[in-house]
Amino acid sequence: MSWDPVFRFVQQIPRGRVLTYGALAKALRLPGGARSAGRAMAATPSGKGIPWHRVVGERGKILIREPYASLQRKLLASEGIAILESRVDLKRHLWKPPKKSARKHQTPKKRIHK
DNA sequence: CATCTGACGACCG
DNA sequence: GCGGTCGCCAGAT
């Protein structure tokens, strides 16, 4: 399984925003759902600038186990993302992907009349 | 080939 | 809100 599309997608999450595994799976239509998103993140190559820490569980919960959980909290905090009651404040930081953000160049679609 | 194991999430008690 | 079960599915044992 190639998780490349997932990595590219995650890479587009803006600084200071987060996404849930479920939303990620849904946006990319991953077979297997959220759990697939989780597997993809588990396979995240390090050193490629992929902001894996911006992916959290439903309702903002950090699901990865220690010692990475601490790192994730730290990284999130460094982006100004608040963590309340051990979970990210989704109300404030949830990112809503355009629909399919993995585009190389946006479709102009500037035709004003049809 | 049989089982177990998850960076999930919906459901239920 | 928390813990247990279940569906899901690719890898590891």
PDB file of C-alpha atoms (C1' of nucleotides) in Angstrom:
ATOM      1  CA  MET A   1       0.000   0.000   0.000  1.00  0.00           C
ATOM      2  CA  SER A   2       1.330   3.384  -0.947  1.00  0.00           C
ATOM      3  CA  TRP A   3       0.522   6.082   1.531  1.00  0.00           C
ATOM      4  CA  ASP A   4       1.989   8.774  -0.596  1.00  0.00           C
ATOM      5  CA  PRO A   5      -1.287  10.564  -1.251  1.00  0.00           C
ATOM      6  CA  VAL A   6      -1.887  10.635   2.466  1.00  0.00           C
ATOM      7  CA  PHE A   7       1.494  12.145   3.184  1.00  0.00           C
ATOM      8  CA  ARG A   8       0.983  14.829   0.598  1.00  0.00           C
ATOM      9  CA  PHE A   9      -2.394  15.604   2.027  1.00  0.00           C
ATOM     10  CA  VAL A  10      -1.108  15.871   5.551  1.00  0.00           C
ATOM     11  CA  GLN A  11       1.620  18.107   4.318  1.00  0.00           C
ATOM     12  CA  GLN A  12      -0.977  20.625   3.298  1.00  0.00           C
ATOM     13  CA  ILE A  13      -2.479  21.037   6.707  1.00  0.00           C
ATOM     14  CA  PRO A  14      -1.800  24.686   7.515  1.00  0.00           C
ATOM     15  CA  ARG A  15       0.285  25.606  10.483  1.00  0.00           C
ATOM     16  CA  GLY A  16      -1.811  25.877  13.573  1.00  0.00           C
ATOM     17  CA  ARG A  17      -4.571  23.646  12.279  1.00  0.00           C
ATOM     18  CA  VAL A  18      -5.281  19.962  12.816  1.00  0.00           C
ATOM     19  CA  LEU A  19      -7.231  17.195  11.184  1.00  0.00           C
ATOM     20  CA  THR A  20      -8.702  13.972  12.513  1.00  0.00           C
ATOM     21  CA  TYR A  21      -7.918  10.500  11.213  1.00  0.00           C
ATOM     22  CA  GLY A  22     -11.530  10.115  10.268  1.00  0.00           C
ATOM     23  CA  ALA A  23     -11.666  13.335   8.308  1.00  0.00           C
ATOM     24  CA  LEU A  24      -8.430  12.455   6.625  1.00  0.00           C
ATOM     25  CA  ALA A  25      -9.691   9.036   5.602  1.00  0.00           C
ATOM     26  CA  LYS A  26     -12.897  10.523   4.403  1.00  0.00           C
ATOM     27  CA  ALA A  27     -11.281  13.259   2.401  1.00  0.00           C
ATOM     28  CA  LEU A  28      -9.080  10.779   0.587  1.00  0.00           C
ATOM     29  CA  ARG A  29     -11.663   8.040   0.587  1.00  0.00           C
ATOM     30  CA  LEU A  30      -9.283   5.568   2.113  1.00  0.00           C
ATOM     31  CA  PRO A  31     -10.578   2.021   2.085  1.00  0.00           C
ATOM     32  CA  GLY A  32     -10.763   0.839   5.652  1.00  0.00           C
ATOM     33  CA  GLY A  33     -11.601   4.255   6.970  1.00  0.00           C
ATOM     34  CA  ALA A  34      -9.968   6.056   9.813  1.00  0.00           C
ATOM     35  CA  ARG A  35      -7.912   3.084  10.783  1.00  0.00           C
ATOM     36  CA  SER A  36      -6.188   3.231   7.432  1.00  0.00           C
ATOM     37  CA  ALA A  37      -5.319   6.822   8.135  1.00  0.00           C
ATOM     38  CA  GLY A  38      -3.784   5.627  11.366  1.00  0.00           C
ATOM     39  CA  ARG A  39      -1.707   3.042   9.577  1.00  0.00           C
ATOM     40  CA  ALA A  40      -0.560   5.641   7.114  1.00  0.00           C
ATOM     41  CA  MET A  41       0.588   7.915   9.894  1.00  0.00           C
ATOM     42  CA  ALA A  42       2.377   5.048  11.547  1.00  0.00           C
ATOM     43  CA  ALA A  43       4.327   4.714   8.331  1.00  0.00           C
ATOM     44  CA  THR A  44       5.184   8.373   8.162  1.00  0.00           C
ATOM     45  CA  PRO A  45       8.785   8.755   7.055  1.00  0.00           C
ATOM     46  CA  SER A  46      10.687  10.994   9.420  1.00  0.00           C
ATOM     47  CA  GLY A  47      12.817  13.812   8.170  1.00  0.00           C
ATOM     48  CA  LYS A  48      10.531  14.783   5.360  1.00  0.00           C
ATOM     49  CA  GLY A  49       8.781  17.651   6.987  1.00  0.00           C
ATOM     50  CA  ILE A  50       5.512  15.843   7.259  1.00  0.00           C
ATOM     51  CA  PRO A  51       3.494  17.446  10.065  1.00  0.00           C
ATOM     52  CA  TRP A  52       2.203  14.184  11.449  1.00  0.00           C
ATOM     53  CA  HIS A  53       1.467  15.877  14.736  1.00  0.00           C
ATOM     54  CA  ARG A  54      -1.380  17.768  13.116  1.00  0.00           C
ATOM     55  CA  VAL A  55      -3.421  14.614  12.873  1.00  0.00           C
ATOM     56  CA  VAL A  56      -5.382  13.742  15.973  1.00  0.00           C
ATOM     57  CA  GLY A  57      -8.205  11.469  16.973  1.00  0.00           C
ATOM     58  CA  GLU A  58     -11.868  12.248  17.015  1.00  0.00           C
ATOM     59  CA  ARG A  59     -12.564  15.197  19.272  1.00  0.00           C
ATOM     60  CA  GLY A  60      -8.944  16.155  19.298  1.00  0.00           C
ATOM     61  CA  LYS A  61      -7.593  13.334  21.349  1.00  0.00           C
ATOM     62  CA  ILE A  62      -3.973  12.376  20.972  1.00  0.00           C
ATOM     63  CA  LEU A  63      -3.931   8.676  20.228  1.00  0.00           C
ATOM     64  CA  ILE A  64      -0.315   7.855  19.667  1.00  0.00           C
ATOM     65  CA  ARG A  65       1.363   6.334  22.678  1.00  0.00           C
ATOM     66  CA  GLU A  66       4.289   7.591  24.594  1.00  0.00           C
ATOM     67  CA  PRO A  67       6.880   8.712  24.124  1.00  0.00           C
ATOM     68  CA  TYR A  68       5.529  10.248  20.937  1.00  0.00           C
ATOM     69  CA  ALA A  69       2.450  11.652  22.585  1.00  0.00           C
ATOM     70  CA  SER A  70       4.589  14.094  24.513  1.00  0.00           C
ATOM     71  CA  LEU A  71       6.390  15.105  21.376  1.00  0.00           C
ATOM     72  CA  GLN A  72       3.133  15.675  19.584  1.00  0.00           C
ATOM     73  CA  ARG A  73       1.838  17.876  22.370  1.00  0.00           C
ATOM     74  CA  LYS A  74       5.046  19.806  22.267  1.00  0.00           C
ATOM     75  CA  LEU A  75       4.927  20.308  18.531  1.00  0.00           C
ATOM     76  CA  LEU A  76       1.309  21.367  18.651  1.00  0.00           C
ATOM     77  CA  ALA A  77       1.991  23.799  21.418  1.00  0.00           C
ATOM     78  CA  SER A  78       4.831  25.269  19.432  1.00  0.00           C
ATOM     79  CA  GLU A  79       2.288  26.155  16.783  1.00  0.00           C
ATOM     80  CA  GLY A  80       0.041  27.823  19.260  1.00  0.00           C
ATOM     81  CA  ILE A  81      -2.467  25.009  19.336  1.00  0.00           C
ATOM     82  CA  ALA A  82      -4.179  24.844  22.670  1.00  0.00           C
ATOM     83  CA  ILE A  83      -4.592  21.545  24.440  1.00  0.00           C
ATOM     84  CA  LEU A  84      -7.410  21.436  26.921  1.00  0.00           C
ATOM     85  CA  GLU A  85      -8.171  18.429  29.083  1.00  0.00           C
ATOM     86  CA  SER A  86      -5.575  16.462  27.156  1.00  0.00           C
ATOM     87  CA  ARG A  87      -7.147  17.175  23.834  1.00  0.00           C
ATOM     88  CA  VAL A  88      -6.821  19.681  21.063  1.00  0.00           C
ATOM     89  CA  ASP A  89      -9.370  22.423  20.918  1.00  0.00           C
ATOM     90  CA  LEU A  90     -10.948  21.415  17.636  1.00  0.00           C
ATOM     91  CA  LYS A  91     -13.423  24.233  17.761  1.00  0.00           C
ATOM     92  CA  ARG A  92     -10.546  26.515  17.188  1.00  0.00           C
ATOM     93  CA  HIS A  93      -8.024  24.515  15.235  1.00  0.00           C
ATOM     94  CA  LEU A  94      -9.852  22.000  13.099  1.00  0.00           C
ATOM     95  CA  TRP A  95      -8.959  22.406   9.472  1.00  0.00           C
ATOM     96  CA  LYS A  96     -11.565  21.889   6.844  1.00  0.00           C
ATOM     97  CA  PRO A  97      -9.899  20.662   3.669  1.00  0.00           C
ATOM     98  CA  PRO A  98     -11.268  22.241   0.471  1.00  0.00           C
ATOM     99  CA  LYS A  99     -12.489  18.805  -0.599  1.00  0.00           C
ATOM    100  CA  LYS A 100      -9.454  17.370  -2.186  1.00  0.00           C
ATOM    101  CA  SER A 101      -6.505  19.492  -1.319  1.00  0.00           C
ATOM    102  CA  ALA A 102      -3.914  17.282  -2.958  1.00  0.00           C
ATOM    103  CA  ARG A 103      -3.894  19.330  -6.122  1.00  0.00           C
ATOM    104  CA  LYS A 104      -0.820  20.305  -7.990  1.00  0.00           C
ATOM    105  CA  HIS A 105      -2.401  23.464  -9.284  1.00  0.00           C
ATOM    106  CA  GLN A 106      -5.872  24.631  -8.655  1.00  0.00           C
ATOM    107  CA  THR A 107      -8.397  24.396 -11.425  1.00  0.00           C
ATOM    108  CA  PRO A 108      -8.914  27.894 -12.770  1.00  0.00           C
ATOM    109  CA  LYS A 109     -12.542  27.553 -13.597  1.00  0.00           C
ATOM    110  CA  LYS A 110     -12.739  31.215 -14.375  1.00  0.00           C
ATOM    111  CA  ARG A 111     -15.394  30.961 -16.985  1.00  0.00           C
ATOM    112  CA  ILE A 112     -17.973  33.475 -16.059  1.00  0.00           C
ATOM    113  CA  HIS A 113     -20.673  32.444 -18.421  1.00  0.00           C
ATOM    114  CA  LYS A 114     -21.462  29.094 -19.872  1.00  0.00           C
TER     115      LYS A 114
ATOM    116  C1'  DC B   1      -2.398 -20.804   7.296  1.00  0.00           C
ATOM    117  C1'  DA B   2      -3.961 -19.006  12.239  1.00  0.00           C
ATOM    118  C1'  DT B   3      -3.463 -15.162  15.362  1.00  0.00           C
ATOM    119  C1'  DC B   4      -2.340 -10.981  17.110  1.00  0.00           C
ATOM    120  C1'  DT B   5      -1.728  -6.060  16.831  1.00  0.00           C
ATOM    121  C1'  DG B   6      -2.612  -1.553  16.128  1.00  0.00           C
ATOM    122  C1'  DA B   7      -1.413   6.600  15.646  1.00  0.00           C
ATOM    123  C1'  DC B   8      -9.723   4.610  14.533  1.00  0.00           C
ATOM    124  C1'  DG B   9     -14.224   5.326  15.486  1.00  0.00           C
ATOM    125  C1'  DA B  10     -19.153   4.049  16.208  1.00  0.00           C
ATOM    126  C1'  DC B  11     -21.927   1.946  19.733  1.00  0.00           C
ATOM    127  C1'  DC B  12     -23.422   0.512  24.106  1.00  0.00           C
ATOM    128  C1'  DG B  13     -23.726   0.087  29.236  1.00  0.00           C
TER     129       DG B  13
ATOM    130  C1'  DG C   1     -16.795  10.386  30.412  1.00  0.00           C
ATOM    131  C1'  DC C   2     -14.719   5.791  30.504  1.00  0.00           C
ATOM    132  C1'  DG C   3     -14.039   1.025  29.271  1.00  0.00           C
ATOM    133  C1'  DG C   4     -15.360  -3.062  26.293  1.00  0.00           C
ATOM    134  C1'  DT C   5     -16.787  -4.880  21.650  1.00  0.00           C
ATOM    135  C1'  DC C   6     -16.860  -4.857  16.916  1.00  0.00           C
ATOM    136  C1'  DG C   7     -15.806  -3.860  11.960  1.00  0.00           C
ATOM    137  C1'  DC C   8     -11.936  -2.704   9.439  1.00  0.00           C
ATOM    138  C1'  DC C   9      -7.439  -4.316   7.092  1.00  0.00           C
ATOM    139  C1'  DA C  10      -2.306  -4.546   6.366  1.00  0.00           C
ATOM    140  C1'  DG C  11       1.807  -6.491   8.527  1.00  0.00           C
ATOM    141  C1'  DA C  12       4.182  -9.108  11.792  1.00  0.00           C
ATOM    142  C1'  DT C  13       4.710 -13.587  14.316  1.00  0.00           C
TER     143       DT C  13
END
